[in-house]
Tab-separated table of C-alpha atoms in Angstrom:
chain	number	residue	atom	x	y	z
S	1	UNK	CA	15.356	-40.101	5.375
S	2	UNK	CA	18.019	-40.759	7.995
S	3	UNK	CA	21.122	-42.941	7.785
S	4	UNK	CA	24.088	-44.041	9.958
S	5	UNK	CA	27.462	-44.939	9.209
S	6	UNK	CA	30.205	-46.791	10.793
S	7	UNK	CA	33.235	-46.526	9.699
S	8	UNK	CA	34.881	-50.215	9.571
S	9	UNK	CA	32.672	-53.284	10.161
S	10	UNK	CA	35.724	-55.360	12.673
S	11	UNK	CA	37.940	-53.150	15.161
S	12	UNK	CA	40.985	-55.376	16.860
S	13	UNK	CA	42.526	-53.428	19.679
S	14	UNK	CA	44.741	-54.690	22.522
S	15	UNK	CA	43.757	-54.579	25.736
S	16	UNK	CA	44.840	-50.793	27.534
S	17	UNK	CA	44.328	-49.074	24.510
S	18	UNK	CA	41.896	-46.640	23.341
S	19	UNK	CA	38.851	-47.562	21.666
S	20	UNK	CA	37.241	-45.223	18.983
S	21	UNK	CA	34.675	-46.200	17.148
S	22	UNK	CA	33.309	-43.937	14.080
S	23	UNK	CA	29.815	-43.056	14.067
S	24	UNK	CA	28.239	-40.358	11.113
S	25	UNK	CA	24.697	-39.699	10.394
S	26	UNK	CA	22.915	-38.013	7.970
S	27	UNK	CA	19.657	-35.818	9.256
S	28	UNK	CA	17.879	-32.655	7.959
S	29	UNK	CA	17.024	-32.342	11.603
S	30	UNK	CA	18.675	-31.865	15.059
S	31	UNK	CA	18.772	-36.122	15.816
S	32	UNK	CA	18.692	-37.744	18.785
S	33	UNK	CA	21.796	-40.067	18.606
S	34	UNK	CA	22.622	-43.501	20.566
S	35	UNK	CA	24.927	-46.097	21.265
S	36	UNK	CA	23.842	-49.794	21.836
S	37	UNK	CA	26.326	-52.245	22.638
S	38	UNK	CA	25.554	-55.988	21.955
S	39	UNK	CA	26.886	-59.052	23.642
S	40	UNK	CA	27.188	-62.428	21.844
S	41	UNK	CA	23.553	-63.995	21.667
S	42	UNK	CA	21.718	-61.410	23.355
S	43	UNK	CA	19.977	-58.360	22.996
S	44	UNK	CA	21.148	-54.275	22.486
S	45	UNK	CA	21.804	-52.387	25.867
S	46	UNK	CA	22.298	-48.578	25.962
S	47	UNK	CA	25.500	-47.265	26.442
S	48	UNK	CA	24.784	-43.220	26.089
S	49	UNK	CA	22.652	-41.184	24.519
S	50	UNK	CA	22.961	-37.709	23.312
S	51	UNK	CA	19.622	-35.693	23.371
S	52	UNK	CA	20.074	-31.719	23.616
S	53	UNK	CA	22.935	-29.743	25.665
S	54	UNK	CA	26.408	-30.948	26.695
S	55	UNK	CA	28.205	-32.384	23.319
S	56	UNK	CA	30.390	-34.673	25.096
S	57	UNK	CA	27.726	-37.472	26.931
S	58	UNK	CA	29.379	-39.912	29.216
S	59	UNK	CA	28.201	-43.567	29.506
S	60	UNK	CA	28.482	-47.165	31.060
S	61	UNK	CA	31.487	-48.965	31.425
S	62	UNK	CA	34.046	-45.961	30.644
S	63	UNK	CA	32.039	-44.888	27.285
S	64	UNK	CA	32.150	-41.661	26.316
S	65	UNK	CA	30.759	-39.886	22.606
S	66	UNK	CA	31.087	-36.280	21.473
S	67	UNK	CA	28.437	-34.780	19.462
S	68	UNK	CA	29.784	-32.745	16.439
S	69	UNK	CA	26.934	-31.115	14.593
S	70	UNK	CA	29.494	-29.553	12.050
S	71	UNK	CA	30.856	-33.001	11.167
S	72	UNK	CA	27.716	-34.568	11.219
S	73	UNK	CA	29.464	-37.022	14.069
S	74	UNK	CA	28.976	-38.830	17.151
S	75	UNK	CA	32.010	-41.342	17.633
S	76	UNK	CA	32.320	-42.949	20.599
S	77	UNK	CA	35.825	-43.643	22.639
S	78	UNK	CA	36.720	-45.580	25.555
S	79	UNK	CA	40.353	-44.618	26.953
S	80	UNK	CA	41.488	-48.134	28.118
S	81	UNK	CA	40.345	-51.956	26.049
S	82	UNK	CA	39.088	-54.265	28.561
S	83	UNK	CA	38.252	-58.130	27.367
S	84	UNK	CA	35.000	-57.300	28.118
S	85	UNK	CA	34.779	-54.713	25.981
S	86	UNK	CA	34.554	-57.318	23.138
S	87	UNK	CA	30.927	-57.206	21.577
S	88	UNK	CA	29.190	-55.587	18.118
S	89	UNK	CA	28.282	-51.760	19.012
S	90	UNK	CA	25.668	-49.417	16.999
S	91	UNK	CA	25.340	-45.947	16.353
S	92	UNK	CA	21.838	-45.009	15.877
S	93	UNK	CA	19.584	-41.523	15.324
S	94	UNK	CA	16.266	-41.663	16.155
S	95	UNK	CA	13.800	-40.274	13.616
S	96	UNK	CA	12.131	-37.061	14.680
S	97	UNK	CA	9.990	-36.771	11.501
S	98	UNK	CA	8.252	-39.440	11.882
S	99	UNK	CA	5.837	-40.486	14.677
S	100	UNK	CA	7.433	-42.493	17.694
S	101	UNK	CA	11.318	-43.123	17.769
S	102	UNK	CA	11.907	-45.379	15.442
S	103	UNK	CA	15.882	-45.874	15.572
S	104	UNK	CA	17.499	-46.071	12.386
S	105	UNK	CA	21.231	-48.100	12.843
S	106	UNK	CA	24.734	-48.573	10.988
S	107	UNK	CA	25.890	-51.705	10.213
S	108	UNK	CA	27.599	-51.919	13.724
S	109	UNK	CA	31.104	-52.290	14.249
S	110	UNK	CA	32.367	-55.867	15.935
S	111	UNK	CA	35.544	-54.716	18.431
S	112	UNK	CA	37.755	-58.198	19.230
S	113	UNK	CA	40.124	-57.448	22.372
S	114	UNK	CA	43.474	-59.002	22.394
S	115	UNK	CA	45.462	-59.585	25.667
X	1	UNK	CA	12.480	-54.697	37.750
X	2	UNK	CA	11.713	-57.419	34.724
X	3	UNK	CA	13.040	-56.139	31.343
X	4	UNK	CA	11.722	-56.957	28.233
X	5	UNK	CA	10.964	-60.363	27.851
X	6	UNK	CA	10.105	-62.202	24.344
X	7	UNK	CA	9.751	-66.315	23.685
X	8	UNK	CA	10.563	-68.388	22.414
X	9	UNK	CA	13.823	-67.616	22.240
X	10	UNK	CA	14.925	-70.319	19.657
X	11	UNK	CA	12.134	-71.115	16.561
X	12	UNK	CA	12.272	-73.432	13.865
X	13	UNK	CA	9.931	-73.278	10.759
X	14	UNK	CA	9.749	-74.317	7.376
X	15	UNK	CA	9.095	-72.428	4.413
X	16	UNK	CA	5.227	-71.401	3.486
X	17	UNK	CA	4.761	-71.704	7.102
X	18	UNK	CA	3.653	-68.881	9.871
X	19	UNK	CA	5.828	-67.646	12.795
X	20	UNK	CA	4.138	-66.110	16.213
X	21	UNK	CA	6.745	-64.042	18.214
X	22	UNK	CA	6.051	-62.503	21.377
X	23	UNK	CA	7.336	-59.999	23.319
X	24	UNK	CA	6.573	-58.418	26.833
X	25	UNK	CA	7.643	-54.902	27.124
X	26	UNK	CA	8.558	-53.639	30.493
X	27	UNK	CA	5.948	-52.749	32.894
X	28	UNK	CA	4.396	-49.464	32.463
X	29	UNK	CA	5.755	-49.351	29.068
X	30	UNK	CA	3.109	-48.536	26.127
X	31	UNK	CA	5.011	-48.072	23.103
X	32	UNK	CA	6.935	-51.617	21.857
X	33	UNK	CA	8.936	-51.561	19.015
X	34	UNK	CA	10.469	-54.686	16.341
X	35	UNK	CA	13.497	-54.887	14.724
X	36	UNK	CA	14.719	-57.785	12.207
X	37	UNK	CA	18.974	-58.126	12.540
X	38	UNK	CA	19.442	-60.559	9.528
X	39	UNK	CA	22.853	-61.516	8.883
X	40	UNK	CA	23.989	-59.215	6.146
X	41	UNK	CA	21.189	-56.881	6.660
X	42	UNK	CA	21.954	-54.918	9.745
X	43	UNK	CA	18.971	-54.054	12.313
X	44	UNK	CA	15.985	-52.632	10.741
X	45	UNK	CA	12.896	-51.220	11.484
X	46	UNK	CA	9.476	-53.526	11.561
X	47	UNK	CA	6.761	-52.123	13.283
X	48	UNK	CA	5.525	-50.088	15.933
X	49	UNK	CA	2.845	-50.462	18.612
X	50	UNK	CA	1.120	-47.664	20.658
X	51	UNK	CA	-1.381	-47.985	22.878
X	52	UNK	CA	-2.689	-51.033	20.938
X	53	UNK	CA	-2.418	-49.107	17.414
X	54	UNK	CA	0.047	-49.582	14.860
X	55	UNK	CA	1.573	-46.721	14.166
X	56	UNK	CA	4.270	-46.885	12.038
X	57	UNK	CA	5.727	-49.674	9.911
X	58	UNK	CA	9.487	-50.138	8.127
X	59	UNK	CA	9.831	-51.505	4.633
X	60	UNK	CA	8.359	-54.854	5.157
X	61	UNK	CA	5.831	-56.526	2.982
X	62	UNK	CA	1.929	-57.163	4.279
X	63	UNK	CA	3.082	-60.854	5.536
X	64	UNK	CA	4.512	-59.209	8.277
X	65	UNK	CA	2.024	-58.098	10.874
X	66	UNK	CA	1.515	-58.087	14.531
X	67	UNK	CA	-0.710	-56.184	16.995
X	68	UNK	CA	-0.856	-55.535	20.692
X	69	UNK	CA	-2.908	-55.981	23.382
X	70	UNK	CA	-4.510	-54.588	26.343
X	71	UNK	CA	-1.615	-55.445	28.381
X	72	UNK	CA	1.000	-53.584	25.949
X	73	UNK	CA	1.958	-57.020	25.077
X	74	UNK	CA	2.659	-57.563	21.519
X	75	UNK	CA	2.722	-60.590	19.136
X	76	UNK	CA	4.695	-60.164	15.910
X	77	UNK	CA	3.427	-62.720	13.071
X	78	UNK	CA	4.940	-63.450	9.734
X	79	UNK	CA	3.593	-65.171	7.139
X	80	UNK	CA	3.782	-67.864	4.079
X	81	UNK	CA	7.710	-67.749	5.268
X	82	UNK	CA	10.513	-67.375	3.083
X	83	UNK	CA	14.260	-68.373	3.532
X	84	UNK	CA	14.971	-65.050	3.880
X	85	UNK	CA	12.994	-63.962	7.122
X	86	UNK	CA	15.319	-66.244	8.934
X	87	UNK	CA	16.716	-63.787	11.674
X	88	UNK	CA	16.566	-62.450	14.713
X	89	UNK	CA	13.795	-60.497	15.492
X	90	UNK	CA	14.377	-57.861	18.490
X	91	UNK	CA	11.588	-56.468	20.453
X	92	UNK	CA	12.087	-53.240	22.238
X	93	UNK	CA	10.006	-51.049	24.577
X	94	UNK	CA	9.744	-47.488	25.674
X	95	UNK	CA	7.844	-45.168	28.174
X	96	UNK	CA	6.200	-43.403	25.867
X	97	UNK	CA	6.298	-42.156	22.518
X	98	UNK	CA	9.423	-39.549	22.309
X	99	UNK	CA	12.003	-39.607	20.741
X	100	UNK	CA	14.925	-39.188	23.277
X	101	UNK	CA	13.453	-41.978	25.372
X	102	UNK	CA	15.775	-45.137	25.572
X	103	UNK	CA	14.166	-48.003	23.847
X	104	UNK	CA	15.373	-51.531	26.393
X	105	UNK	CA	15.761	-53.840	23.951
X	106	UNK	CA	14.651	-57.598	24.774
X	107	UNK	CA	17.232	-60.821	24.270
X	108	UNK	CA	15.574	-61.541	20.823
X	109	UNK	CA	14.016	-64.503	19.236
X	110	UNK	CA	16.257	-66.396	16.508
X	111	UNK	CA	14.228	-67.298	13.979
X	112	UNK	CA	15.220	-70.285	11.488
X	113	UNK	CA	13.330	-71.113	8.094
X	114	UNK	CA	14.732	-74.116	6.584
């Protein structure tokens, strides 16, 4: 079976400073790997996904992730905090051994944004 | 384009009682997808529709079912309702049924069981 962690449930960063948020998965397969972001009271939206090819997948708003099979990884970074950045984000792997793509998630990691 | 849609978005119930949550995945979408985010919990894995099949399910007992219909529509239903179940229940939809396609997740329906 697959699993996700994040590393640290609450992130506080000011506003201009880097974001990274720790993502590690555990798969006996290559995984598909993704980043949702959610917004207070509504739904997941994709950031970026990695598939196959280029490690380092660029995404909405500034987001950026780097694949790293060896560490089992995928953390994702933004290089400047905005106040909108505030919001719960999930790493997730999709699960290739099973039919569909059924996403498996971490726990999700709440960033707060100070001015 | 519409994205996924699901109602009600707010739904009150009691215990013992059944909950009908729907969910309109995004047009010419086949596969939809449900998720429970209870607090404490994280997101998990309900069910999954196909072409009107079920085709996979997560670790959820037999009171939770659903189906889907010709449309790709999809109701999820849950049954004799415990404290518990109270959540919210995401709905998600894909083109088809591979794995590196983005599932577009709806707004959710917040389910309360007092």
């Amino acid at each position: 079976a697959q699993s996700v962690t994040q590393l640290g449930s609450h992130v506080s960063v000011s506003e201009g400073a880097l974001v990274l948020l720790r993502c590690n998965y555990s798969s006996s397969v290559p995984p598909y790997l993704f980043w949702y972001v959610q917004y207070p009271n509504q739904g997941l939206q994709l950031l970026l996904k990695y598939t196959t090819g280029a490690t380092l997948v660029k995404g909405i708003n500034g987001f950026e992730a780097e694949f790293k099979k060896s560490e089992t990884s995928f953390h994702l970074t933004k290089p400047s905090a905005h106040m909108s950045d505030a919001a719960e984000y999930f790493c997730a792997v999709s699960d290739l051994q099973a039919a569909g793509n059924k996403l498996t998630f971490g726990g999700g990691t709440r960033v707060l944004v100070k001015p | 384009e519409a994205g996924v849609t699901q109602s009600p978005t707010h739904l009150i119930k009691t215990r013992g009682q059944q909950a009908t949550l729907r969910c309109s995945p995004i047009s010419g979408h086949t596969s939809v997808y449900w998720y429970q985010q209870a607090l404490g919990l994280g997101l998990q894995f309900l069910l999954w529709y196909d072409e009107g099949e079920e085709r996979n399910r997560g670790n959820f007992p037999p009171r939770f079912s659903g189906r889907q219909f010709p449309n790709y529509s999809s109701e999820l239903n849950v049954n004799a309702l415990e404290l518990e179940d109270s959540a919210l229940y995401l709905c998600a939809s894909t083109r088809a049924r591979y794995s590196y396609n983005e599932q577009f997740f709806g707004p959710g329906t917040r389910l309360t069981v007092l």
